[in-house]
XYZ file of C-alpha atoms in Angstrom:
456
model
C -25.573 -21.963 46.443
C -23.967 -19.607 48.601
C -20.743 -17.232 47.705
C -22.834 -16.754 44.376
C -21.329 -15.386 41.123
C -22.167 -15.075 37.363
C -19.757 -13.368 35.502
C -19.637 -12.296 31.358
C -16.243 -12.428 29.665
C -16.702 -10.801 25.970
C -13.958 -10.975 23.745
C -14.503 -8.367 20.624
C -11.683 -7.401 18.005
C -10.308 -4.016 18.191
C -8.253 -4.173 14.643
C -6.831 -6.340 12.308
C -3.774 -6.162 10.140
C -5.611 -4.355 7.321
C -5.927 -1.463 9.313
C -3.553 1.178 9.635
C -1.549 1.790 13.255
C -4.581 3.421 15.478
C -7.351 2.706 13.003
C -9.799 0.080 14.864
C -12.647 -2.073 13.107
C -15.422 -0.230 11.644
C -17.560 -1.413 14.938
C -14.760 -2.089 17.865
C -17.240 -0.105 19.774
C -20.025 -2.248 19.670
C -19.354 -4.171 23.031
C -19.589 -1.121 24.792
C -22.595 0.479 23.168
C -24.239 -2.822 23.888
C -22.952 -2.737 27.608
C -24.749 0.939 28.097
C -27.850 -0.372 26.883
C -27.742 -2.813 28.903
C -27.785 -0.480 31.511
C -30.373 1.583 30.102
C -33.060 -1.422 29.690
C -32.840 -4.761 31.477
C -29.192 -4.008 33.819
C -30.188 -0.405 35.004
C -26.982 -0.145 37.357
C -26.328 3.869 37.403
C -22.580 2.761 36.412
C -23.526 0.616 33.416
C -25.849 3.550 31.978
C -22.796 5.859 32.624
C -19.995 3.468 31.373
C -18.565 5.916 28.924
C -17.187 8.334 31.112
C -15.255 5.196 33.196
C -13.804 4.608 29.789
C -10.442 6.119 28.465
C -11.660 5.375 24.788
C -14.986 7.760 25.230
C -14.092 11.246 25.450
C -17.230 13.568 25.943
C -19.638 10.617 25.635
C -18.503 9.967 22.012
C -16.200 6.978 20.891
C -12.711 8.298 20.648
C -10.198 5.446 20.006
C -7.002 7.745 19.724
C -7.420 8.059 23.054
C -5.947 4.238 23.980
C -2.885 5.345 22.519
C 0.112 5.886 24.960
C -1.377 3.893 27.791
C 0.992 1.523 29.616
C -1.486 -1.241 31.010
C -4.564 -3.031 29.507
C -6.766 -1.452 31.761
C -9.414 0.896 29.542
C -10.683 2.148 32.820
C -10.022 6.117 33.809
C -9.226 4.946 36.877
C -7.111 2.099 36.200
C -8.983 -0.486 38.191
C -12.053 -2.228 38.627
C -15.391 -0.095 37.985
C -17.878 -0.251 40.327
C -21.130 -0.233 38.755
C -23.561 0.184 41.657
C -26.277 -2.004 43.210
C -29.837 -3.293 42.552
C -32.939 -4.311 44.567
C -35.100 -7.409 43.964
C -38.042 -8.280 45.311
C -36.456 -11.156 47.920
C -34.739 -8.507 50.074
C -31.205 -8.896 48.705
C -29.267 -6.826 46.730
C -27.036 -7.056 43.296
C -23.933 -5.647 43.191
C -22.288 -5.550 39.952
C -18.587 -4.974 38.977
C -17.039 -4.300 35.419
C -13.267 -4.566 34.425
C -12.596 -3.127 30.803
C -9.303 -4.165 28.928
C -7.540 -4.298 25.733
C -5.346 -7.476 25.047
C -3.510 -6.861 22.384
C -5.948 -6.744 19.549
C -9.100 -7.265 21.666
C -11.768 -5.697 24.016
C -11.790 -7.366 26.444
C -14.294 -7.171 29.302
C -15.572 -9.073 32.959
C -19.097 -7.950 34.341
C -19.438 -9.769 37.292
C -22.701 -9.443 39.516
C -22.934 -10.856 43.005
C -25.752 -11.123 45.832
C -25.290 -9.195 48.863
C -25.229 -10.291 51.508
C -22.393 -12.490 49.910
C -23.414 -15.622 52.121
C -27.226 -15.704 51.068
C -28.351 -18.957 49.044
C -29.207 -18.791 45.523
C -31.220 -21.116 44.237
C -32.653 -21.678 40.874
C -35.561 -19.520 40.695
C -33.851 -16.781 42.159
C -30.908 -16.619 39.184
C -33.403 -14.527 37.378
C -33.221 -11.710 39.315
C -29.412 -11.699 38.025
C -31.306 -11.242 34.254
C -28.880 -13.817 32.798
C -30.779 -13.680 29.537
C -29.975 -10.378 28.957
C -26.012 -11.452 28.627
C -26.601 -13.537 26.216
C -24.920 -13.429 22.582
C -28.206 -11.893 21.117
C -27.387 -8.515 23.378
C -24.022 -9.040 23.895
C -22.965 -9.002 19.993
C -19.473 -9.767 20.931
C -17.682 -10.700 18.030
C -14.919 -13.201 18.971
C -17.385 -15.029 20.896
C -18.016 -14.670 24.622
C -17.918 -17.080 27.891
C -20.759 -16.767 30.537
C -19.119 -18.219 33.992
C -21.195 -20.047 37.301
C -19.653 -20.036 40.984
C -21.229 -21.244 43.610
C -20.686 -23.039 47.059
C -22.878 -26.243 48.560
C -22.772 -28.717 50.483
C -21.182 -32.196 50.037
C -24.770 -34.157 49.676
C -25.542 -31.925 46.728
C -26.399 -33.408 43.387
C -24.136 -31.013 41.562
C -24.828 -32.959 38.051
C -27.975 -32.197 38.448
C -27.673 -28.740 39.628
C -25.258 -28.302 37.000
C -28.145 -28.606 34.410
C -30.656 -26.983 36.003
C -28.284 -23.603 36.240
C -27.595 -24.279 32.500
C -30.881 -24.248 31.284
C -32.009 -21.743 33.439
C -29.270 -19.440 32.092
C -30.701 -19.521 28.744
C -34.305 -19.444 29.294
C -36.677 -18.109 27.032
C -34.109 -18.374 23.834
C -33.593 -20.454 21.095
C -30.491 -21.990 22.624
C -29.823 -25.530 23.877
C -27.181 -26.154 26.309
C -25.615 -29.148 25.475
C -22.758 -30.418 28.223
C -19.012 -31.005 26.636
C -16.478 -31.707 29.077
C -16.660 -32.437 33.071
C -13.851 -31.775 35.480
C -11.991 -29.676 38.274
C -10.553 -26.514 38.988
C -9.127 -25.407 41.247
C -10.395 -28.021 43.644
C -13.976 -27.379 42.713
C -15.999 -29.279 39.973
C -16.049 -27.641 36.928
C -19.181 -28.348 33.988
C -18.550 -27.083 30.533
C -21.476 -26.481 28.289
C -22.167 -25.129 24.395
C -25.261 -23.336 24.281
C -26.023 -23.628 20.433
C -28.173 -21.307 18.792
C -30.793 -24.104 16.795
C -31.113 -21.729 14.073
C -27.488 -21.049 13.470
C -25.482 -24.312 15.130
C -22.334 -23.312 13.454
C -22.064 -19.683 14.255
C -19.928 -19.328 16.934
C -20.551 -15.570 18.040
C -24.413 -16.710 18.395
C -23.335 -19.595 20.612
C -22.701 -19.229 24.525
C -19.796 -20.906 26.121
C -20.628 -21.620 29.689
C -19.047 -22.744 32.584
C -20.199 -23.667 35.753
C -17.969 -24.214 38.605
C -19.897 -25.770 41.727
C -17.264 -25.833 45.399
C -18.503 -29.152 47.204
C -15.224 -29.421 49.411
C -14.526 -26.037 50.800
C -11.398 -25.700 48.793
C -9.952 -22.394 48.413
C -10.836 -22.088 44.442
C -12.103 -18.337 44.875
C -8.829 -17.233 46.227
C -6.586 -19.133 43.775
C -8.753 -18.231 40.883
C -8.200 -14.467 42.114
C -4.028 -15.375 41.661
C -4.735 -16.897 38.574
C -6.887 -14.044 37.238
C -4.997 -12.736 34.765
C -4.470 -16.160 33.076
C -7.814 -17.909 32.768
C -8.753 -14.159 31.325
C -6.397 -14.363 28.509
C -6.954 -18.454 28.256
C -10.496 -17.595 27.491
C -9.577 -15.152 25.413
C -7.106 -17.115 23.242
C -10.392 -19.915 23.242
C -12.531 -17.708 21.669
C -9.804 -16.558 18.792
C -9.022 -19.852 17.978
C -12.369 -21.043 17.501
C -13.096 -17.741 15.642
C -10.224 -17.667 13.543
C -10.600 -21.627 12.480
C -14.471 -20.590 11.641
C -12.785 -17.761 9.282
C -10.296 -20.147 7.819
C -12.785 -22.733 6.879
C -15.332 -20.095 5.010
C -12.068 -18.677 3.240
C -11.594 -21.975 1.887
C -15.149 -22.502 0.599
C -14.837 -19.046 -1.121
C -11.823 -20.354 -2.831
C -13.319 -23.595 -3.648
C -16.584 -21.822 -5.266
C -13.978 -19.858 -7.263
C -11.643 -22.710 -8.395
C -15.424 -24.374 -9.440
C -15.674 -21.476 -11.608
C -12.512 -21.851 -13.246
C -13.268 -25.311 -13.915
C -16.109 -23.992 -15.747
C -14.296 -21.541 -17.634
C -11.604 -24.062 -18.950
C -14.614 -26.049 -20.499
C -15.911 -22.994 -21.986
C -11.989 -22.106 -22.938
C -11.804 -26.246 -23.962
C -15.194 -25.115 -26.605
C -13.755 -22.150 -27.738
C -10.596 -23.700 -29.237
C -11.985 -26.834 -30.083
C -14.285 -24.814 -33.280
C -12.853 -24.305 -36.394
C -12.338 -20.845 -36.268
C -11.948 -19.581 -32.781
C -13.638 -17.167 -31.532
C -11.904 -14.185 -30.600
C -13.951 -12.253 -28.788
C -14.888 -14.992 -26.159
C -10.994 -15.244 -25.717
C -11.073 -12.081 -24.945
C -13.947 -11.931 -22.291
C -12.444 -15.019 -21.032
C -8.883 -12.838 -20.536
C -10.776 -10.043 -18.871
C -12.437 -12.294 -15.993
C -9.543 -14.634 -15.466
C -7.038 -11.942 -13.760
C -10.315 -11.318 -11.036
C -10.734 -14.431 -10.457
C -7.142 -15.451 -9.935
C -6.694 -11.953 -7.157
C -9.911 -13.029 -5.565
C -8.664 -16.893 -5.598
C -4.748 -15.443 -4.012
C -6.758 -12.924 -1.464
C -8.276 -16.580 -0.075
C -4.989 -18.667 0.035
C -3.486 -15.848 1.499
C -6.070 -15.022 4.413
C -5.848 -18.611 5.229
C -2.471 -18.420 5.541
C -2.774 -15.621 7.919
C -5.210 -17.599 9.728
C -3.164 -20.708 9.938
C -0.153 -18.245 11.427
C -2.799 -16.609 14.081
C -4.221 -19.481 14.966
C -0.791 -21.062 15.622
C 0.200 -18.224 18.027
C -3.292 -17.819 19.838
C -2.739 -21.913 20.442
C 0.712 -21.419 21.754
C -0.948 -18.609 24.163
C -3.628 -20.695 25.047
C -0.594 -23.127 26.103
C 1.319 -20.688 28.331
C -1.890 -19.640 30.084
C -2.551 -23.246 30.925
C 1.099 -24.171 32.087
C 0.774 -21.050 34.740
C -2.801 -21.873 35.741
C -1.353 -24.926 36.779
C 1.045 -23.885 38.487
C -0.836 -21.499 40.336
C -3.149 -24.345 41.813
C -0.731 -26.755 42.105
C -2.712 -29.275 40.123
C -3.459 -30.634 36.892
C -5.418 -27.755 35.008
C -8.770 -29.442 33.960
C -8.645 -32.333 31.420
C -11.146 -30.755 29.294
C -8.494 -27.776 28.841
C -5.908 -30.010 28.040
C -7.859 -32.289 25.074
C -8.567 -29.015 23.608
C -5.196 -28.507 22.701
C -3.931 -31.617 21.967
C -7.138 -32.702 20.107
C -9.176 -30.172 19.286
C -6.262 -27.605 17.802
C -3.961 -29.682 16.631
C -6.999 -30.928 14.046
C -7.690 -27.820 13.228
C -4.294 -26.670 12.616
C -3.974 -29.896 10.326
C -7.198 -28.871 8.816
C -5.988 -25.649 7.639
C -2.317 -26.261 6.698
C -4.531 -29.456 4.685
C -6.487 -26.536 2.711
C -3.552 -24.402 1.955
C -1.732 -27.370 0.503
C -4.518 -28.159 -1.600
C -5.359 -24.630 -3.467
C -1.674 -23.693 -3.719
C -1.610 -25.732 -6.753
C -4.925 -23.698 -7.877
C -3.124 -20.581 -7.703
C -0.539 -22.370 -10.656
C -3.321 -23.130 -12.351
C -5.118 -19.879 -13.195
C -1.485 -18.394 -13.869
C -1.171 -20.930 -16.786
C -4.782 -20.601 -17.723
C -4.069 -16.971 -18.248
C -0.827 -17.035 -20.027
C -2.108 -19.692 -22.334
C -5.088 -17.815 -23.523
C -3.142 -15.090 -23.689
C -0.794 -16.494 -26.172
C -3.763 -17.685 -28.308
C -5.509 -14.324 -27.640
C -1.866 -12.879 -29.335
C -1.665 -15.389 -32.120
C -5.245 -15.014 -33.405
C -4.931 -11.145 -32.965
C -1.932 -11.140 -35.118
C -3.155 -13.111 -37.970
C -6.689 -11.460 -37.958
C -4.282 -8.115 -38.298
C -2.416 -9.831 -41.306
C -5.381 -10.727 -42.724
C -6.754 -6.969 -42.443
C -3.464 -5.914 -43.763
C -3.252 -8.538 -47.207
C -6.680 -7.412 -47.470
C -5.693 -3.698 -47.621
C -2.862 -4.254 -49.805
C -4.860 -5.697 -52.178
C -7.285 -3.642 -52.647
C -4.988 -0.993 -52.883
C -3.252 -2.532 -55.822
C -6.496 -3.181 -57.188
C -8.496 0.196 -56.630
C -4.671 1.764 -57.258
C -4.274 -0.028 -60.693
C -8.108 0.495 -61.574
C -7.447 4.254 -61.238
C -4.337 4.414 -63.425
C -6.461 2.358 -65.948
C -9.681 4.361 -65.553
C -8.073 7.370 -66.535
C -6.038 6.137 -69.332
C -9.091 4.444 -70.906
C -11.403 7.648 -70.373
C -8.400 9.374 -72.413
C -7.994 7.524 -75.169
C -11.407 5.828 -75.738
C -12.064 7.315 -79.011
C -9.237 5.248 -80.056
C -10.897 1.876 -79.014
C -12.229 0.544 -82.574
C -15.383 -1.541 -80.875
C -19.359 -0.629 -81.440
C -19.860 -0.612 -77.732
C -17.601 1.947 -77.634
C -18.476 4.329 -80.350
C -22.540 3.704 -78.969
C -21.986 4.353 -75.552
C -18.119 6.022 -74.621
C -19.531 6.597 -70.759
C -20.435 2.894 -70.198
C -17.509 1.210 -72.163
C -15.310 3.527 -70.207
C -16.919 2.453 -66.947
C -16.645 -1.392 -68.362
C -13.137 -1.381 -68.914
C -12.316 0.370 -65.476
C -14.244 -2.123 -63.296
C -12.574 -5.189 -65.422
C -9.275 -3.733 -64.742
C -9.577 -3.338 -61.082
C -10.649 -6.720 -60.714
C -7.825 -7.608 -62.749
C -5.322 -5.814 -60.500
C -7.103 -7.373 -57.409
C -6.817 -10.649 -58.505
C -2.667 -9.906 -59.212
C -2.591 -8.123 -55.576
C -4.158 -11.262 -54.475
C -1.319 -13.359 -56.254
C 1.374 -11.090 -54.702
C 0.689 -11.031 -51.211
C -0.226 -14.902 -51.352
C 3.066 -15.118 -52.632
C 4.542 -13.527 -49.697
C-alpha cells in the first residue's frame, strides 16, 4: 500500500456532572501519561517523551487542569495546532514520522496520533506494519476510557484482493494479544472501501474499553478520499467520538440496571423475612426494627440506580443526535451516501438501545413505590407495637406502684399496732407476722392495681 497511514483516535472523559465546574475525573490524565510512556518505551519519538510541555494542561511537567480554563478552541496544544512529534528509523531505510493533535470536546480528551512512512509514496506491506509498533496502541497501553478507534489508509492497485488484505492488516494489527478481530460491517467512504472490525478481548468480550474498534480504509480507484477526509476532519473526529460514548454510556446503563435488580432481589427477600415477622404470634420488635434501619439504604442505593439510568438514557439521546449531525455533514462533504454501516448504527443499533434503557427505567420505577410503602408500612407496625409495649411498661408500673405503694402504708401500720393483733403467730414471732401481713397486703394491692388499670 502506498500513501500509508495508521492513525489512534482515544476518546477519555475529562468530568462528569458530579464534579464541580473545573474539577476533572480522578484520572482525566491518564491518556496522556500513557501517551509519554509510550514515548519513553516502544514509540521513542523525542516529541512523544516530551508531550507535556506541548500541552496547555501540564504546567512545569505536572498535570495542571486549571489551566484549560479560558481557552477559546479545543485545541490542548501550546501552540494551537498540530504537534509534530519527530521521526524514527527502521531497519528498511525509511523513516516514521509521527503527528499528534490533542483536544477537548466538550467533556472529553480527545486525541489523533497519526504515524506515516516517509518517503510518503513507499509501499507498505504486511510485514513491514510492524515497524509502525501497532501493538503498542492497543487498549492494553492506551487505557482510554471511552473506548478508542485504531484507523488503516492505504492506496493499491485495482487487481488487489482488498478482502483479503483487509484481514491480513487486521490481524496483523493485533498480533501477539489476546484479541480477535472479528469483521462487522463492509462499505465506502469517501470513494474508497471501507472494512470495519471489533477486535474483542477473549477474556473480557463485553468490555468495551478492552476492545479495539478498527477501521481500514483501502483506495482501489484513485478517488480523492484523503483530501475530502481532510474537509471532513472535524466531523468523522467527533462521529467517532459520539460512537464511543454511546457504546460506553449504554454499557453503564445496562450494569446500573443489574445493580438495581440485585437490590430489588434483596428487597424481595426482606418482605419474606418482613412476611415471617408478622405472621408469629407476637412480633418481633427488634427485627422490625433492623428491618427499618436497612430499608432507607436500600431504597437511596435503589433511587441512585434509576436515576443514573436516567441520566444515561438523556446522554445517550444527545450523543445519538450528535452522532446524527456528524453524519448528515460527512455526507455532504463527499457528496455521497455516508457508509451504510454508519447509517444501521443509528437506526438499528441506537434506537435498540435507547428502547432498551427507557424499557429498564419503566420497569424499576414501580420498585422505587415499592420500598416507599415497604418502609411506611413497617414503620406503622414498628409505631403500633412500640406504643403498646410502652403501655404495657406503663400498666405494669402503675401497678406495682399501687401495690408496693399500698404494701408500704400497710407495712407500717401493721408494724405499729401488732401488739394489738390477738393471734399466736403474732405474740411468738412479732418480726415475721409483721413481715407476713406486709407481703399479703402488697399482693393484695397488686392484684386491685391490676383490676384498675384493666379497667381502664
Amino acid at each position: 500500500m502506498k500513501n500509508f497511514s495508521l492513525s489512534l483516535y482515544a476518546f477519555h472523559l475529562h468530568h462528569t456532572l458530579t464534579e464541580l465546574p473545573g474539577e476533572v475525573v480522578a484520572d482525566a490524565n491518564l491518556l496522556w501519561e500513557n501517551l509519554v510512556k509510550l514515548g519513553e518505551g516502544s514509540l521513542t519519538f523525542v516529541g512523544l517523551k516530551d508531550l507535556r510541555s506541548n500541552l496547555i494542561c501540564y504546567q512545569n511537567g505536572e498535570y495542571n487542569p486549571k489551566q484549560e480554563q479560558g481557552r477559546k478552541t479545543e485545541w490542548l496544544s501550546v501552540s494551537g495546532k498540530d504537534v509534530d512529534l519527530g521521526s524514527l528509523p527502521t531497519t528498511e531505510g525509511f523513516k516514521i514520522n509521527a503527528n499528534l493533535q490533542p483536544f477537548l470536546l466538550n467533556d472529553t480528551y480527545a486525541v489523533d496520533l497519526t504515524l506515516v512512512p516517509e518517503p510518503p509514496n513507499i509501499s507498505i506491506d504486511i510485514p513491514q506494519l510492524q515497524h509502525f509498533k501497532p501493538s503498542s496502541l492497543l487498549p492494553s497501553h492506551i487505557q482510554a476510557s471511552l473506548g478508542q478507534t485504531l484507523l488503516i489508509y492505504g492506496e493499491v492497485d485495482p487487481t488487489e484482493d482488498c478482502d483479503k488484505l483487509a484481514e491480513k492488516l487486521a490481524i496483523a494489527l493485533v498480533a501477539g494479544t489476546n484479541l480477535n478481530p472479528v469483521r462487522t460491517q463492509q462499505g465506502e467512504l469517501f470513494g474508497s472501501l471501507l472494512f470495519e472490525y471489533q477486535a474483542l478481548d477473549l477474556d473480557e468480550p463485553y468490555n468495551h474499553t478492552k476492545q479495539s474498534h478498527i477501521l481500514i480504509v483501502i483506495n482501489n480507484s484513485q478517488a480523492a478520499t484523503a483530501t475530502l477526509a481532510g474537509e471532513a476532519y472535524d466531523w468523522l473526529l467527533n462521529l467517532l467520538c459520539s460512537y464511543h460514548k454511546i457504546v460506553y454510556i449504554y454499557q453503564l446503563a445496562r450494569q446500573r440496571y443489574r445493580d438495581a435488580r440485585a437490590i430489588y432481589s434483596d428487597l424481595e427477600n426482606k418482605i419474606q423475612k418482613f412476611n415471617s415477622l408478622i405472621s408469629k404470634n407476637q412480633t418481633q420488635l427488634s427485627g422490625l426494627k433492623s428491618l427499618m434501619g436497612e430499608i432507607p439504604t436500600k431504597s437511596f442505593d435503589y433511587t441512585r440506580c434509576l436515576q443514573d439510568i436516567q441520566t444515561h438514557h438523556t446522554a445517550i439521546t444527545t450523543n445519538i443526535t450528535n452522532y446524527k449531525i456528524c453524519l448528515k455533514n460527512i455526507q455532504i462533504i463527499g457528496r455521497v451516501n455516508s457508509p451504510q454501516s454508519w447509517q444501521e448504527f443509528i437506526n438499528k443499533d441506537c434506537k435498540k438501545w435507547q428502547e432498551q434503557i427507557q424499557t429498564d427505567i419503566n420497569y424499576l420505577t414501580p420498585g422505587q413505590e415499592l420500598f416507599g410503602q415497604f418502609v411506611d408500612t413497617i414503620r406503622g407496625i414498628v409505631e403500633i407495637k412500640q406504643t403498646e409495649s410502652d403501655r404495657s411498661l406503663e400498666n405494669t408500673i402503675q401497678i406495682l406502684g399501687i401495690g408496693f405503694g399500698g404494701g408500704a402504708i400497710a407495712s407500717g401500720v401493721f408494724t405499729t399496732h401488732i401488739d394489738k393483733i390477738n393471734l399466736s403467730l403474732v405474740q411468738k414471732h412479732p418480726l415475721y407476722a409483721s413481715l407476713t401481713l406486709s407481703i399479703i397486703a402488697t399482693l393484695i394491692f397488686i392484684a386491685l392495681g391490676w383490676l384498675i388499670t384493666k379497667r381502664k
